[in-house]
DNA sequence: TTTCAATGTTTGACATGCAAAACAAAAGTA
DNA sequence: TACTTTTGTTTTGCATGTCAAACATTGAAA
């Protein structure tokens, strides 16, 4: 049952890689007003050849629009997709940094990795949680204060500390995983 | 000869796919006591040929041990890795289902997707948060109660509801999935 | 208008990860 | 022992995504 999740990924029309192309166009159009093939290849650090092939596929699939001077922009579908991804990224970034108190740089990187994997359901639930958590509700205010004190006081040196006890589970990672393609 | 040394250094990292092979062996050994090549291919839904090649690579890299009857088990390194991944999966599963109140099935699937992408830092922070959130601390108890009431009461029909307002951002989600006219 | 640099496309190569099928070895069974 | 089935390996081929380099086009400057 769990491996079915990965099978589902294979059935997604857009690859990980393609999503990055769309994100690049979004960013480029936003920052410099336009996106040519060369801009995308500079932005993503890929060769012009690779970009040419993939972008043309995405044009054919209807995610990207190309004008007569070969300037690209996202179609409505492409825009929707990028918005969904960006929303999730921001959501996770905030969840990790503002609530879990993860270092903002790490939070940003992790959010970037997760952004287009998480379902709408989970995203909406997290949003709902954050809405209440960060609200003025006195129980929320009290909790935040209590947690920040707890966090400040716990040096994780304590033998009773749950975190210390369990943290070792995570120790096998970091060095082993390959970044499937370097565009995260 | 000399380049073999370099090859080993080069190949320290594992692909997503390889991680699944390790996870499969872990599960198989745990559930049925052993893991042969055929068991792995049944479990992962891959052909014997594919499994043969990949498993032998992982044996060569030292993640899997093979006995004289070609039964496989994880090496210490392999075990460490699988534990790290499983810990993160469980952590996220619980975060989503117990705290964010995501449907358990969805939580499981999402956790499965992100399990080996999230850093140790974020994982530890989440663990810490959950530790306090689920504790007996009166502020935590009060918050949980308040949140569950909030969640129960909010039908997301309200024009003021933040979730409703922002949820549309996620709506591009469904378009990830394959559609009919596929011009690739 | 001609020339040249920038940009885009095509081609051939490589690596990964998979399937299918031929082949080989091992294990079970008559 | 001989036959059959199961299991493992090798080979071939496919798809994706990349690079490098040859080639084509475009646009601006001389």
Short mmCIF file of C-alpha atoms (C1' of nucleotides) in Angstrom, two decimals:
data_model
loop_
_atom_site.label_atom_id
_atom_site.label_comp_id
_atom_site.label_asym_id
_atom_site.label_seq_id
_atom_site.Cartn_x
_atom_site.Cartn_y
_atom_site.Cartn_z
CA UNK A 1 0.00 0.00 0.00
CA UNK A 2 2.78 2.37 0.85
CA UNK A 3 4.68 1.70 -2.33
CA UNK A 4 1.57 2.62 -4.28
CA UNK A 5 2.24 6.18 -3.29
CA UNK A 6 5.34 6.12 -5.41
CA UNK A 7 3.54 4.55 -8.29
CA UNK A 8 1.13 7.45 -8.21
CA UNK A 9 4.02 9.80 -8.66
CA UNK A 10 4.92 8.11 -11.86
CA UNK A 11 1.49 8.85 -13.19
CA UNK A 12 1.84 12.55 -12.71
CA UNK A 13 1.98 14.28 -16.01
CA UNK A 14 4.60 16.78 -15.00
CA UNK A 15 7.92 15.63 -13.75
CA UNK A 16 9.75 17.22 -10.91
CA UNK A 17 12.00 18.75 -13.48
CA UNK A 18 9.18 20.27 -15.51
CA UNK A 19 7.75 21.98 -12.46
CA UNK A 20 11.07 23.73 -12.03
CA UNK A 21 10.87 25.09 -15.55
CA UNK A 22 7.46 26.53 -14.78
CA UNK A 23 8.69 28.01 -11.54
CA UNK A 24 11.61 29.55 -13.35
CA UNK A 25 9.37 31.25 -15.87
CA UNK A 26 7.17 32.52 -13.11
CA UNK A 27 10.12 34.01 -11.25
CA UNK A 28 11.73 35.47 -14.34
CA UNK A 29 8.57 37.12 -15.56
CA UNK A 30 8.00 38.52 -12.12
CA UNK A 31 11.51 39.82 -11.61
CA UNK A 32 12.64 40.92 -15.05
CA UNK A 33 9.38 41.08 -16.92
CA UNK A 34 10.07 38.39 -19.50
CA UNK A 35 11.52 34.91 -19.92
CA UNK A 36 13.44 33.72 -22.96
CA UNK A 37 15.01 30.32 -23.34
CA UNK A 38 18.43 31.68 -22.46
CA UNK A 39 17.08 33.27 -19.30
CA UNK A 40 15.64 29.98 -18.19
CA UNK A 41 18.86 28.14 -18.84
CA UNK A 42 20.86 30.71 -16.91
CA UNK A 43 18.37 30.64 -14.08
CA UNK A 44 18.27 26.88 -13.78
CA UNK A 45 21.90 26.30 -14.65
CA UNK A 46 21.09 24.02 -17.58
CA UNK A 47 22.29 24.12 -21.17
CA UNK A 48 20.33 25.89 -23.87
CA UNK A 49 19.77 22.56 -25.57
CA UNK A 50 18.12 20.95 -22.58
CA UNK A 51 15.94 23.97 -22.00
CA UNK A 52 14.91 24.16 -25.63
CA UNK A 53 13.65 20.61 -25.65
CA UNK A 54 11.79 20.69 -22.37
CA UNK A 55 10.23 24.11 -22.83
CA UNK A 56 8.90 23.13 -26.22
CA UNK A 57 7.32 20.05 -24.71
CA UNK A 58 5.67 22.17 -22.06
CA UNK A 59 4.41 24.55 -24.71
CA UNK A 60 2.91 21.61 -26.56
CA UNK A 61 1.30 20.40 -23.35
CA UNK A 62 -0.24 23.79 -22.78
CA UNK A 63 1.54 24.87 -19.64
CA UNK A 64 3.57 27.58 -21.34
CA UNK A 65 2.64 30.16 -23.95
CA UNK A 66 5.16 31.39 -26.52
CA UNK A 67 4.81 34.66 -28.38
CA UNK A 68 6.09 35.43 -31.86
CA UNK A 69 9.43 36.61 -30.50
CA UNK A 70 9.87 33.42 -28.50
CA UNK A 71 9.21 35.01 -25.15
CA UNK A 72 7.53 32.66 -22.75
CA UNK A 73 4.89 33.04 -20.12
CA UNK A 74 2.74 30.65 -18.17
CA UNK A 75 -0.69 29.66 -19.42
CA UNK A 76 -3.61 29.71 -17.01
CA UNK A 77 -2.99 26.08 -16.23
CA UNK A 78 0.68 26.74 -15.69
CA UNK A 79 -0.09 29.64 -13.43
CA UNK A 80 -2.50 27.63 -11.37
CA UNK A 81 0.12 24.99 -10.89
CA UNK A 82 2.82 27.39 -9.89
CA UNK A 83 0.50 29.09 -7.46
CA UNK A 84 -0.34 25.80 -5.85
CA UNK A 85 3.31 24.96 -5.47
CA UNK A 86 4.27 28.37 -4.16
CA UNK A 87 1.42 28.37 -1.68
CA UNK A 88 2.55 25.10 -0.28
CA UNK A 89 6.11 26.22 -0.13
CA UNK A 90 5.20 29.34 1.80
CA UNK A 91 2.91 27.37 4.02
CA UNK A 92 5.58 24.87 4.98
CA UNK A 93 8.19 27.51 5.31
CA UNK A 94 6.03 29.32 7.83
CA UNK A 95 4.97 26.16 9.61
CA UNK A 96 8.56 25.15 10.10
CA UNK A 97 10.01 28.53 10.90
CA UNK A 98 7.24 30.28 12.77
CA UNK A 99 5.69 27.39 14.62
CA UNK A 100 8.29 24.68 14.82
CA UNK A 101 10.99 27.33 15.21
CA UNK A 102 13.25 25.79 12.62
CA UNK A 103 16.11 27.94 11.42
CA UNK A 104 14.66 30.00 8.54
CA UNK A 105 17.28 28.89 6.05
CA UNK A 106 16.66 25.24 6.77
CA UNK A 107 12.92 25.85 6.77
CA UNK A 108 13.14 27.41 3.34
CA UNK A 109 15.16 24.55 1.93
CA UNK A 110 12.91 21.89 3.39
CA UNK A 111 9.78 23.67 2.21
CA UNK A 112 11.28 23.76 -1.23
CA UNK A 113 11.76 20.02 -1.23
CA UNK A 114 8.29 19.26 0.03
CA UNK A 115 6.30 21.89 -1.76
CA UNK A 116 4.81 19.94 -4.57
CA UNK A 117 4.44 16.63 -2.84
CA UNK A 118 1.95 17.42 -0.16
CA UNK A 119 -1.74 16.99 -0.82
CA UNK A 120 -4.30 19.74 -0.82
CA UNK A 121 -5.97 18.10 2.16
CA UNK A 122 -2.92 18.29 4.34
CA UNK A 123 -2.16 21.77 3.17
CA UNK A 124 -5.59 23.01 4.08
CA UNK A 125 -5.40 21.37 7.49
CA UNK A 126 -2.05 22.92 8.19
CA UNK A 127 -3.38 26.27 7.11
CA UNK A 128 -6.29 25.88 9.44
CA UNK A 129 -4.03 24.91 12.31
CA UNK A 130 -1.73 27.83 11.72
CA UNK A 131 -4.64 30.20 11.52
CA UNK A 132 -5.73 29.30 14.99
CA UNK A 133 -2.25 28.83 16.40
CA UNK A 134 -1.17 32.31 15.40
CA UNK A 135 -4.44 33.98 16.35
CA UNK A 136 -5.22 36.24 19.26
CA UNK A 137 -7.21 33.56 20.99
CA UNK A 138 -5.96 33.63 24.60
CA UNK A 139 -5.34 29.87 24.62
CA UNK A 140 -3.15 30.27 21.55
CA UNK A 141 -1.31 33.21 23.01
CA UNK A 142 -0.70 31.30 26.21
CA UNK A 143 0.49 28.23 24.38
CA UNK A 144 2.94 30.12 22.21
CA UNK A 145 4.44 31.78 25.24
CA UNK A 146 4.68 28.50 27.12
CA UNK A 147 6.26 26.74 24.16
CA UNK A 148 8.85 29.39 23.58
CA UNK A 149 9.83 29.18 27.23
CA UNK A 150 9.94 25.40 27.13
CA UNK A 151 12.05 25.57 24.03
CA UNK A 152 14.36 28.12 25.53
CA UNK A 153 14.83 26.13 28.71
CA UNK A 154 15.31 22.72 27.21
CA UNK A 155 18.95 22.35 26.33
CA UNK A 156 18.39 18.76 25.32
CA UNK A 157 21.04 17.72 27.78
CA UNK A 158 18.50 16.34 30.16
CA UNK A 159 18.36 12.59 30.34
CA UNK A 160 14.59 12.79 30.45
CA UNK A 161 14.38 14.84 27.31
CA UNK A 162 12.26 13.08 24.74
CA UNK A 163 13.97 14.82 21.89
CA UNK A 164 17.41 13.65 22.88
CA UNK A 165 16.11 10.18 23.38
CA UNK A 166 14.57 9.92 19.97
CA UNK A 167 16.81 12.14 17.94
CA UNK A 168 19.26 9.36 17.31
CA UNK A 169 16.71 7.84 14.98
CA UNK A 170 17.43 10.57 12.53
CA UNK A 171 21.14 10.13 12.62
CA UNK A 172 21.42 7.93 9.58
CA UNK A 173 20.49 10.60 7.11
CA UNK A 174 22.09 13.66 5.50
CA UNK A 175 25.04 11.92 3.92
CA UNK A 176 23.30 9.30 1.92
CA UNK A 177 20.59 10.77 -0.18
CA UNK A 178 21.27 11.96 -3.62
CA UNK A 179 19.60 15.12 -4.78
CA UNK A 180 17.79 13.57 -7.70
CA UNK A 181 18.33 16.58 -9.86
CA UNK A 182 19.97 19.55 -8.43
CA UNK A 183 17.08 21.89 -9.03
CA UNK A 184 15.49 22.12 -5.67
CA UNK B 1 41.70 -0.36 -10.04
CA UNK B 2 42.44 3.16 -8.98
CA UNK B 3 39.30 4.49 -10.53
CA UNK B 4 37.34 1.89 -8.60
CA UNK B 5 38.32 3.68 -5.42
CA UNK B 6 36.97 6.87 -6.87
CA UNK B 7 33.89 5.11 -8.03
CA UNK B 8 33.11 4.05 -4.51
CA UNK B 9 33.43 7.60 -3.31
CA UNK B 10 31.27 8.77 -6.12
CA UNK B 11 28.59 6.28 -5.39
CA UNK B 12 28.09 6.91 -1.72
CA UNK B 13 24.77 8.50 -2.38
CA UNK B 14 21.52 6.67 -2.89
CA UNK B 15 18.68 7.42 -5.26
CA UNK B 16 15.07 7.44 -4.19
CA UNK B 17 14.66 4.16 -5.91
CA UNK B 18 17.47 2.54 -3.97
CA UNK B 19 15.98 3.68 -0.71
CA UNK B 20 12.85 1.77 -1.61
CA UNK B 21 14.82 -1.39 -2.10
CA UNK B 22 16.27 -0.98 1.37
CA UNK B 23 12.86 -0.28 2.83
CA UNK B 24 11.50 -3.37 1.12
CA UNK B 25 14.18 -5.58 2.61
CA UNK B 26 13.54 -4.11 6.03
CA UNK B 27 9.83 -4.79 5.79
CA UNK B 28 10.24 -8.26 4.36
CA UNK B 29 12.74 -9.36 6.97
CA UNK B 30 10.49 -7.98 9.67
CA UNK B 31 7.30 -9.55 8.38
CA UNK B 32 8.37 -12.87 6.91
CA UNK B 33 11.81 -13.29 8.38
CA UNK B 34 13.82 -13.21 5.15
CA UNK B 35 14.14 -11.40 1.84
CA UNK B 36 15.12 -13.04 -1.43
CA UNK B 37 15.31 -11.29 -4.76
CA UNK B 38 11.94 -12.65 -5.79
CA UNK B 39 10.35 -11.37 -2.59
CA UNK B 40 11.66 -7.90 -3.25
CA UNK B 41 10.38 -7.90 -6.80
CA UNK B 42 6.95 -9.03 -5.68
CA UNK B 43 6.89 -6.48 -2.91
CA UNK B 44 7.93 -3.57 -5.10
CA UNK B 45 6.12 -4.74 -8.22
CA UNK B 46 9.27 -4.81 -10.35
CA UNK B 47 10.70 -7.53 -12.56
CA UNK B 48 13.29 -9.99 -11.26
CA UNK B 49 15.79 -8.55 -13.69
CA UNK B 50 15.53 -5.03 -12.42
CA UNK B 51 15.74 -6.18 -8.83
CA UNK B 52 18.72 -8.40 -9.51
CA UNK B 53 20.72 -5.53 -10.94
CA UNK B 54 19.89 -2.94 -8.32
CA UNK B 55 20.23 -5.24 -5.34
CA UNK B 56 23.64 -6.37 -6.49
CA UNK B 57 24.73 -2.77 -6.76
CA UNK B 58 23.53 -2.11 -3.24
CA UNK B 59 25.38 -5.18 -2.01
CA UNK B 60 28.53 -3.85 -3.66
CA UNK B 61 28.00 -0.48 -2.03
CA UNK B 62 27.66 -2.09 1.37
CA UNK B 63 24.05 -1.32 2.18
CA UNK B 64 22.86 -4.90 1.85
CA UNK B 65 24.42 -8.17 3.01
CA UNK B 66 23.93 -11.39 1.06
CA UNK B 67 24.38 -14.83 2.57
CA UNK B 68 25.51 -17.97 0.77
CA UNK B 69 21.92 -18.86 -0.14
CA UNK B 70 21.30 -15.42 -1.59
CA UNK B 71 19.14 -14.22 1.23
CA UNK B 72 19.47 -10.52 1.85
CA UNK B 73 19.50 -8.36 4.93
CA UNK B 74 20.47 -4.81 5.65
CA UNK B 75 23.98 -3.94 6.76
CA UNK B 76 24.47 -1.63 9.72
CA UNK B 77 24.63 1.32 7.35
CA UNK B 78 21.51 0.18 5.57
CA UNK B 79 19.70 -0.24 8.85
CA UNK B 80 20.66 3.22 10.02
CA UNK B 81 19.31 4.67 6.85
CA UNK B 82 16.04 2.83 7.00
CA UNK B 83 15.57 3.83 10.60
CA UNK B 84 16.11 7.46 9.75
CA UNK B 85 13.55 7.29 7.00
CA UNK B 86 11.01 5.40 9.07
CA UNK B 87 11.41 7.78 11.97
CA UNK B 88 10.67 10.73 9.78
CA UNK B 89 7.75 8.99 8.21
CA UNK B 90 6.23 8.24 11.60
CA UNK B 91 6.96 11.72 12.80
CA UNK B 92 5.19 13.36 9.89
CA UNK B 93 2.37 10.94 9.99
CA UNK B 94 1.73 11.85 13.60
CA UNK B 95 2.23 15.55 13.04
CA UNK B 96 -0.32 15.57 10.28
CA UNK B 97 -2.84 13.21 11.78
CA UNK B 98 -2.63 13.95 15.50
CA UNK B 99 -1.91 17.64 15.47
CA UNK B 100 -3.09 18.97 12.15
CA UNK B 101 -6.00 16.54 12.22
CA UNK B 102 -5.45 15.35 8.69
CA UNK B 103 -7.29 12.21 7.65
CA UNK B 104 -4.99 9.32 8.69
CA UNK B 105 -4.88 7.81 5.23
CA UNK B 106 -3.84 11.08 3.65
CA UNK B 107 -1.39 11.69 6.46
CA UNK B 108 0.23 8.33 5.82
CA UNK B 109 0.58 8.96 2.12
CA UNK B 110 1.96 12.44 2.56
CA UNK B 111 4.40 11.31 5.19
CA UNK B 112 5.57 8.64 2.81
CA UNK B 113 6.31 11.18 0.14
CA UNK B 114 8.29 13.53 2.27
CA UNK B 115 9.93 11.12 4.63
CA UNK B 116 13.41 11.21 3.23
CA UNK B 117 13.48 14.80 2.09
CA UNK B 118 13.19 16.59 5.38
CA UNK B 119 16.33 17.53 7.22
CA UNK B 120 17.34 16.28 10.61
CA UNK B 121 17.05 19.84 11.93
CA UNK B 122 13.42 20.19 10.97
CA UNK B 123 12.65 16.71 12.18
CA UNK B 124 14.11 17.40 15.57
CA UNK B 125 12.23 20.67 15.85
CA UNK B 126 8.97 19.04 14.94
CA UNK B 127 9.62 16.35 17.48
CA UNK B 128 10.27 18.96 20.10
CA UNK B 129 7.11 20.82 19.21
CA UNK B 130 5.03 17.71 19.33
CA UNK B 131 6.51 16.74 22.65
CA UNK B 132 5.28 19.92 24.22
CA UNK B 133 2.06 20.15 22.25
CA UNK B 134 0.93 16.72 23.36
CA UNK B 135 2.13 17.09 26.94
CA UNK B 136 0.12 17.58 30.11
CA UNK B 137 1.20 21.18 30.40
CA UNK B 138 -2.03 23.08 31.13
CA UNK B 139 -1.38 25.56 28.33
CA UNK B 140 -1.05 22.69 25.90
CA UNK B 141 -4.17 21.01 27.21
CA UNK B 142 -6.10 24.25 26.93
CA UNK B 143 -4.86 24.90 23.43
CA UNK B 144 -5.75 21.46 22.14
CA UNK B 145 -9.24 21.77 23.51
CA UNK B 146 -9.67 25.24 22.04
CA UNK B 147 -8.36 24.14 18.67
CA UNK B 148 -10.59 21.14 18.43
CA UNK B 149 -13.58 23.33 19.20
CA UNK B 150 -12.49 25.91 16.67
CA UNK B 151 -12.04 23.20 14.13
CA UNK B 152 -15.40 21.73 14.89
CA UNK B 153 -17.17 25.04 14.67
CA UNK B 154 -15.57 26.38 11.55
CA UNK B 155 -17.55 25.16 8.61
CA UNK B 156 -15.43 27.20 6.24
CA UNK B 157 -18.56 28.83 4.97
CA UNK B 158 -17.84 32.05 6.76
CA UNK B 159 -16.71 34.90 4.59
CA UNK B 160 -14.18 35.80 7.21
CA UNK B 161 -12.61 32.35 7.30
CA UNK B 162 -8.94 32.55 6.47
CA UNK B 163 -8.85 29.02 5.24
CA UNK B 164 -11.58 29.56 2.71
CA UNK B 165 -9.96 32.70 1.56
CA UNK B 166 -6.61 31.17 0.95
CA UNK B 167 -7.54 27.64 0.03
CA UNK B 168 -7.99 28.56 -3.59
CA UNK B 169 -4.24 28.84 -3.86
CA UNK B 170 -4.04 25.08 -3.64
CA UNK B 171 -6.55 24.53 -6.35
CA UNK B 172 -3.99 23.95 -9.10
CA UNK B 173 -3.21 20.72 -7.38
CA UNK B 174 -5.52 18.42 -9.25
CA UNK B 175 -3.97 19.41 -12.55
CA UNK B 176 -0.85 17.51 -11.74
CA UNK B 177 -2.58 14.36 -12.71
CA UNK B 178 -2.57 13.00 -16.17
CA UNK B 179 -5.27 14.10 -18.52
CA UNK B 180 -6.60 12.77 -21.75
CA UNK B 181 -4.98 14.47 -24.68
CA UNK B 182 -1.39 13.73 -23.97
CA UNK B 183 0.93 14.98 -26.67
CA UNK B 184 4.30 13.88 -25.58
"C1'" DT C 1 24.33 45.05 -46.75
"C1'" DT C 2 27.43 42.39 -44.64
"C1'" DT C 3 29.23 40.59 -40.61
"C1'" DC C 4 29.24 38.82 -36.10
"C1'" DA C 5 27.66 37.77 -31.57
"C1'" DA C 6 23.71 36.10 -29.15
"C1'" DT C 7 20.18 32.94 -29.07
"C1'" DG C 8 17.71 28.73 -30.27
"C1'" DT C 9 17.65 23.85 -32.25
"C1'" DT C 10 19.32 19.44 -33.40
"C1'" DT C 11 22.21 15.63 -32.82
"C1'" DG C 12 24.81 12.13 -30.46
"C1'" DA C 13 26.27 10.58 -26.18
"C1'" DC C 14 25.72 9.22 -21.37
"C1'" DA C 15 23.40 7.70 -16.88
"C1'" DT C 16 19.43 5.99 -14.51
"C1'" DG C 17 15.72 2.89 -13.95
"C1'" DC C 18 12.62 0.07 -15.79
"C1'" DA C 19 10.48 -4.23 -18.74
"C1'" DA C 20 10.76 -8.33 -21.49
"C1'" DA C 21 12.81 -12.29 -22.81
"C1'" DA C 22 16.49 -15.54 -23.27
"C1'" DC C 23 19.39 -18.00 -20.49
"C1'" DA C 24 21.41 -20.33 -16.21
"C1'" DA C 25 21.21 -22.30 -11.89
"C1'" DA C 26 18.84 -24.16 -7.96
"C1'" DA C 27 15.24 -26.62 -5.76
"C1'" DG C 28 11.51 -29.65 -5.68
"C1'" DT C 29 9.29 -33.87 -7.40
"C1'" DA C 30 8.22 -38.05 -9.89
"C1'" DT D 1 18.06 -39.89 -11.80
"C1'" DA D 2 15.47 -37.09 -14.94
"C1'" DC D 3 12.03 -33.70 -15.37
"C1'" DT D 4 9.76 -29.41 -14.04
"C1'" DT D 5 9.27 -25.25 -11.65
"C1'" DT D 6 11.16 -21.51 -9.29
"C1'" DT D 7 14.51 -18.20 -8.83
"C1'" DG D 8 18.38 -15.34 -10.40
"C1'" DT D 9 21.20 -13.18 -14.30
"C1'" DT D 10 22.17 -11.18 -18.63
"C1'" DT D 11 20.94 -8.88 -22.65
"C1'" DT D 12 18.32 -5.79 -25.34
"C1'" DG D 13 15.49 -1.99 -25.74
"C1'" DC D 14 12.75 1.97 -24.10
"C1'" DA D 15 11.94 6.55 -21.76
"C1'" DT D 16 13.60 10.48 -19.31
"C1'" DG D 17 16.74 14.16 -18.53
"C1'" DT D 18 20.95 15.82 -18.98
"C1'" DC D 19 25.47 17.72 -21.56
"C1'" DA D 20 28.43 19.03 -25.41
"C1'" DA D 21 28.95 20.46 -29.71
"C1'" DA D 22 27.53 21.25 -34.35
"C1'" DC D 23 24.30 23.79 -36.79
"C1'" DA D 24 20.66 27.45 -37.77
"C1'" DT D 25 18.57 31.74 -37.01
"C1'" DT D 26 18.11 36.39 -35.44
"C1'" DG D 27 19.20 40.97 -34.63
"C1'" DA D 28 22.23 44.67 -34.11
"C1'" DA D 29 26.40 47.07 -35.37
"C1'" DA D 30 29.72 48.37 -38.80
#
